[in-house]
Amino acid sequence: VKSEGGGKKKLSKAERLRLQKEEEERRLIEEEEARLRAEQEEAERLEKERILREETERLEAKDQERRGTELAELHLLEENFLSAMQWKADYRAHAKWEHYMQCDGSPDPAVPQEINTFMTLWRENKNEDIEFVIEKGNQVLNLIKKLDFLLLDTPPNELTEKIIAQYQESILELQSLLHQKYNEATEHLLKKANTYADSDSGNMEVVIKDKNITFCIWGNLKKNPRFGHHMFSDAENGFDLPKAVATSDVAVRILHTHYDHISPLPHVPTLHLKVDAPESKQKITLFCDMKEEEEKEVEQESEDQLVTEGRKVRDKIHPSTISFKDNTKNDTDENEKLEEESVITIETSLSPDQILLIASLEVATDENEEEIIDENVVDLHQFTPVGGVYLIDALKLPPQAKQINGWTMVELLDLGLEMYPYPPESEETNDATYPRIGVTLRLLDSVIFFEEPLVARWDSAGKQWRTDGINDIKYKMKEKQISFDMDAFYTITLIQDAHLNMPYQSWELRPTGTDELLFTVVTAFAEVQMQIKGNQCMLSSVIVDGGEQLSHLTGRWTSPVSLTVALKKAGVNIFPSDYSHKFVCVNKKTPLAEITAYQQMALVASAFAFSWSKWNLVSGQDQVVFKVSEHLKTDTVTEEDWSLYMFNGQRAQRLKINESSEAFSEELASNTEFHSTLYHLIKDFASEEALEKVKKTSCLFIDAVYQLLIATRVLTYS
């Protein structure tokens, strides 16, 4: 209201009260409307939750009703694992018989009498030249490889402590004998060093390259300090000697073994099955002995009986009833016997091999081992030698033959191969400083170094690799060359972080044909593709920085165990160990959920693709989440074909969310149900062609897929 002068008219008191009353009434009406809306929304939310809860309870009840039927159907598919186990046992027995029938003179490394006879006969042969030792050494390496394979491939329930100790003792004796023979051949070579004299320098030089070793030796015949620096041109290894050494009767050997016979053998944990009496509840107790020392022997007859009983238990109980609990009812004698052992009780029907795997994962996760304090000591749980071992030795040059009046005369010394001490060993020189030895080494083309490796020396007294005593390291990674100084002559290896390629960035399991699939693991440094066909697998490619590597390994069919060994030896480690969780940010999952998921993924992998999901990181320890798609073609899986599945080992469900959703939710996808197994959930959406393909899948293919999934553990290390 304006006055005649254009200003605002002053409101009367009555008008102000009226306006205030109207404003208050409007506010009350708005508040009431907001309250009613909130109540309505809350009622709708509660109603929605009630409907969802009732629907969930209905689906859970339905799942429980058909649980027995589904588990029985899954049990029939699971027989593939026992069939594969039996096939491999028969194959090992057949291979043993075939070896016996060949009668070619080669020993069976698993038979102590044969391997001991082989070593004794070779040990008695003397004065063998280096070429013969290298050739014979390849046979020894093959025997060691067979024993390593037996330790890795034999089901844990069949490996008694006695067998493990026997195999490892044979491996150590073969390694020692091979090293002894190289020393004897070196001594034999040095006795006639002057016959290998170089025309330019007058000094001895011999280089021998083989698929498993590079042997370089230099003899200081002229004692000219100008030749203290030497490079073996054929091998690209070299050294730079201090003047005091360069003027002495000395030889320098660089023996590069492309294998590692220096590091301690890996410990093989022993797991023993104990089956309760028939009148008690069926269950299996596992005693997981993680100690380094062998404390008792288990007779083979008893072990076979336990395996048989374990299979009987498997036929009566399903894996969904697996439970882990401490056994606290041992009597006094058992407590003394099982001191320092982890005891786990499992109610299950998985094969003994799978039971032991779940138990070992549970033990490994909880294990607290004393950490290495000395920063110069290499922790072989965290790091691994790559590219073999370089034995760099200074040797005393034996007296050489001389021609006198038509006679060849030589002083004979029966001292064996003598090491040249440097620095000199004497009380007066303990605190003295001596010039360092320069070394240049050529790296193997058959391995990959993703980063500049550590240089470590072997400490024979402490039985460990150390990084002290080595200085001024210079890398030429493109030229595959490394040089450094050391204060004495050492055995050297190059150390790489064993977990550079963990955790993985993604993975995919994609069928490409009948009993065929492609398994891809992408890491921060490489993309590794492995092909599985039947019971064999093959490295398809390793791509690093856009280029393919390890061409010597690709395209070769082998067993899953052999492929994992070959990749780790080549520096590509995508296979976690029992200690890897200490050094990698692990997406921890319960062993039951993880192992059962691998098992059921393998059962249907011939017709269904699986892949990594980001939601697996936030789904909790008890649940694993991954992408699934029926895939009967050979091309790649498109993004819209994937569906998200969640599984805890006892219940499987299809999720409503997808990979691009904003938040994680366990809400069921529309028109889906709970199932007791992953197989039956997939079955709801599968075509008849896909299901028929699953039923006809070879048990050996299923086992091979399962082995690679277990080896890579993609659900926890991605």
Short mmCIF file of C-alpha atoms in Angstrom, two decimals, residues 190-357:
data_model
loop_
_atom_site.label_atom_id
_atom_site.label_comp_id
_atom_site.label_asym_id
_atom_site.label_seq_id
_atom_site.Cartn_x
_atom_site.Cartn_y
_atom_site.Cartn_z
CA LEU A 190 93.47 -76.46 -15.79
CA LYS A 191 96.15 -79.17 -15.76
CA LYS A 192 96.52 -78.65 -19.50
CA ALA A 193 95.83 -74.91 -19.49
CA ASN A 194 98.78 -74.12 -21.77
CA THR A 195 97.15 -76.08 -24.60
CA TYR A 196 94.32 -73.52 -24.57
CA ALA A 197 96.61 -70.48 -24.61
CA ASP A 198 95.35 -67.51 -26.59
CA SER A 199 97.69 -66.43 -29.40
CA ASP A 200 97.46 -62.72 -28.50
CA SER A 201 97.70 -62.68 -24.70
CA GLY A 202 99.31 -66.07 -24.13
CA ASN A 203 96.75 -66.78 -21.41
CA MET A 204 94.25 -69.62 -21.28
CA GLU A 205 90.67 -68.90 -22.35
CA VAL A 206 87.83 -71.42 -22.71
CA VAL A 207 84.14 -70.65 -23.24
CA ILE A 208 81.49 -73.37 -23.54
CA LYS A 209 77.83 -72.48 -23.95
CA ASP A 210 75.06 -75.02 -23.44
CA LYS A 211 71.30 -74.81 -22.94
CA ASN A 212 71.71 -75.11 -19.16
CA ILE A 213 75.11 -73.54 -18.42
CA THR A 214 77.68 -71.05 -19.66
CA PHE A 215 81.19 -72.11 -18.69
CA CYS A 216 83.99 -69.50 -18.84
CA ILE A 217 87.52 -70.02 -17.54
CA TRP A 218 90.68 -67.91 -17.84
CA GLY A 219 94.17 -69.05 -16.84
CA ASN A 220 96.89 -66.52 -15.99
CA LEU A 221 99.79 -68.20 -17.77
CA LYS A 222 101.82 -65.02 -18.51
CA LYS A 223 101.17 -63.17 -15.22
CA ASN A 224 101.13 -59.87 -17.07
CA PRO A 225 99.19 -57.24 -15.06
CA ARG A 226 98.10 -55.64 -18.35
CA PHE A 227 95.77 -58.60 -18.86
CA GLY A 228 94.13 -58.38 -15.43
CA HIS A 229 91.02 -57.08 -17.16
CA HIS A 230 89.39 -59.70 -19.34
CA MET A 231 86.09 -60.08 -21.19
CA PHE A 232 84.92 -63.42 -22.54
CA SER A 233 83.68 -62.18 -25.88
CA ASP A 234 81.52 -65.21 -26.68
CA ALA A 235 79.71 -65.04 -23.34
CA GLU A 236 79.94 -61.28 -22.57
CA ASN A 237 81.04 -62.07 -19.02
CA GLY A 238 84.19 -60.48 -17.68
CA PHE A 239 86.29 -59.43 -14.70
CA ASP A 240 88.86 -56.88 -13.58
CA LEU A 241 91.47 -58.33 -11.20
CA PRO A 242 93.55 -56.45 -8.62
CA LYS A 243 97.23 -56.25 -9.57
CA ALA A 244 98.27 -58.70 -6.84
CA VAL A 245 95.98 -61.35 -8.30
CA ALA A 246 96.82 -60.54 -11.93
CA THR A 247 100.49 -61.41 -11.29
CA SER A 248 99.82 -64.73 -9.54
CA ASP A 249 99.36 -68.34 -10.62
CA VAL A 250 95.60 -67.99 -10.72
CA ALA A 251 92.65 -68.96 -12.87
CA VAL A 252 89.22 -67.32 -12.84
CA ARG A 253 86.10 -69.35 -13.52
CA ILE A 254 82.65 -67.87 -14.16
CA LEU A 255 80.26 -70.80 -14.18
CA HIS A 256 76.79 -69.53 -14.97
CA THR A 257 74.23 -72.22 -14.22
CA HIS A 258 70.88 -71.25 -15.72
CA TYR A 259 69.26 -72.99 -12.76
CA ASP A 260 69.55 -72.41 -9.00
CA HIS A 261 71.10 -75.24 -6.99
CA ILE A 262 72.28 -72.91 -4.25
CA SER A 263 69.12 -71.62 -2.56
CA PRO A 264 67.53 -73.87 0.08
CA LEU A 265 64.86 -76.25 -1.15
CA PRO A 266 61.32 -75.00 -0.55
CA HIS A 267 59.60 -76.54 2.45
CA VAL A 268 56.81 -78.98 1.65
CA PRO A 269 54.18 -78.89 4.44
CA THR A 270 52.86 -82.30 5.41
CA LEU A 271 49.16 -82.76 6.05
CA HIS A 272 47.82 -85.92 7.66
CA LEU A 273 44.25 -87.20 7.52
CA LYS A 274 42.64 -88.68 10.61
CA VAL A 275 39.12 -90.12 10.25
CA ASP A 276 36.93 -90.49 13.33
CA ALA A 277 35.46 -93.85 14.30
CA PRO A 278 32.31 -94.86 12.35
CA GLU A 279 30.01 -94.49 15.34
CA SER A 280 30.90 -90.82 15.77
CA LYS A 281 29.96 -87.96 13.46
CA GLN A 282 31.76 -88.26 10.14
CA LYS A 283 34.55 -85.74 9.94
CA ILE A 284 38.19 -85.46 8.99
CA THR A 285 40.84 -83.91 11.19
CA LEU A 286 43.95 -82.54 9.49
CA PHE A 287 47.23 -82.08 11.27
CA CYS A 288 49.12 -79.41 9.35
CA ASP A 289 52.81 -79.73 10.16
CA MET A 290 54.46 -76.48 9.06
CA LYS A 291 57.83 -77.16 10.74
CA GLU A 292 61.05 -77.47 8.77
CA GLU A 293 62.30 -80.56 10.62
CA GLU A 294 60.88 -84.00 10.00
CA GLU A 295 59.60 -85.44 13.27
CA LYS A 296 57.81 -88.64 12.35
CA GLU A 297 57.25 -91.07 9.50
CA VAL A 298 53.88 -92.25 8.22
CA GLU A 299 53.82 -95.77 6.80
CA GLN A 300 52.56 -96.08 3.21
CA GLU A 301 50.04 -98.75 4.15
CA SER A 302 48.50 -96.50 6.78
CA GLU A 303 48.47 -93.55 4.37
CA ASP A 304 46.63 -95.57 1.71
CA GLN A 305 44.04 -96.57 4.28
CA LEU A 306 43.50 -92.93 5.25
CA VAL A 307 43.03 -91.91 1.62
CA THR A 308 40.46 -94.67 1.15
CA GLU A 309 38.60 -93.64 4.29
CA GLY A 310 38.75 -90.01 3.20
CA ARG A 311 37.02 -90.94 -0.05
CA LYS A 312 34.34 -92.82 1.90
CA VAL A 313 33.69 -89.70 3.93
CA ARG A 314 33.49 -87.70 0.71
CA ASP A 315 30.58 -89.81 -0.49
CA LYS A 316 28.44 -89.00 2.55
CA ILE A 317 28.87 -85.30 3.26
CA HIS A 318 28.81 -82.25 0.96
CA PRO A 319 31.32 -79.38 0.84
CA SER A 320 28.68 -76.93 2.01
CA THR A 321 29.08 -78.39 5.48
CA ILE A 322 32.77 -77.54 5.73
CA SER A 323 33.68 -75.91 9.01
CA PHE A 324 36.99 -74.97 10.59
CA LYS A 325 37.45 -75.26 14.33
CA ASP A 326 40.23 -75.93 16.79
CA ASN A 327 40.50 -79.45 18.12
CA THR A 328 40.82 -79.04 21.87
CA LYS A 329 39.99 -82.58 22.98
CA ASN A 330 43.30 -84.29 22.33
CA ASP A 331 44.64 -86.32 25.18
CA THR A 332 48.00 -85.60 26.77
CA ASP A 333 49.96 -87.92 24.49
CA GLU A 334 48.41 -86.40 21.38
CA ASN A 335 49.14 -82.89 22.62
CA GLU A 336 52.79 -83.77 23.03
CA LYS A 337 52.93 -85.43 19.62
CA LEU A 338 51.16 -82.57 17.86
CA GLU A 339 53.02 -79.75 19.59
CA GLU A 340 53.60 -76.81 17.21
CA GLU A 341 51.11 -78.28 14.72
CA SER A 342 47.96 -76.56 13.48
CA VAL A 343 44.87 -78.72 13.98
CA ILE A 344 41.81 -78.16 11.81
CA THR A 345 38.61 -80.19 11.75
CA ILE A 346 36.66 -80.30 8.51
CA GLU A 347 33.28 -81.87 7.82
CA THR A 348 33.24 -82.35 4.07
CA SER A 349 32.91 -84.46 0.97
CA LEU A 350 35.55 -82.76 -1.14
CA SER A 351 38.37 -84.92 -2.43
CA PRO A 352 41.27 -85.34 0.03
CA ASP A 353 43.44 -83.15 -2.23
CA GLN A 354 40.95 -80.25 -2.02
CA ILE A 355 40.38 -80.75 1.70
CA LEU A 356 44.09 -80.40 2.35
CA LEU A 357 44.31 -77.31 0.14
#
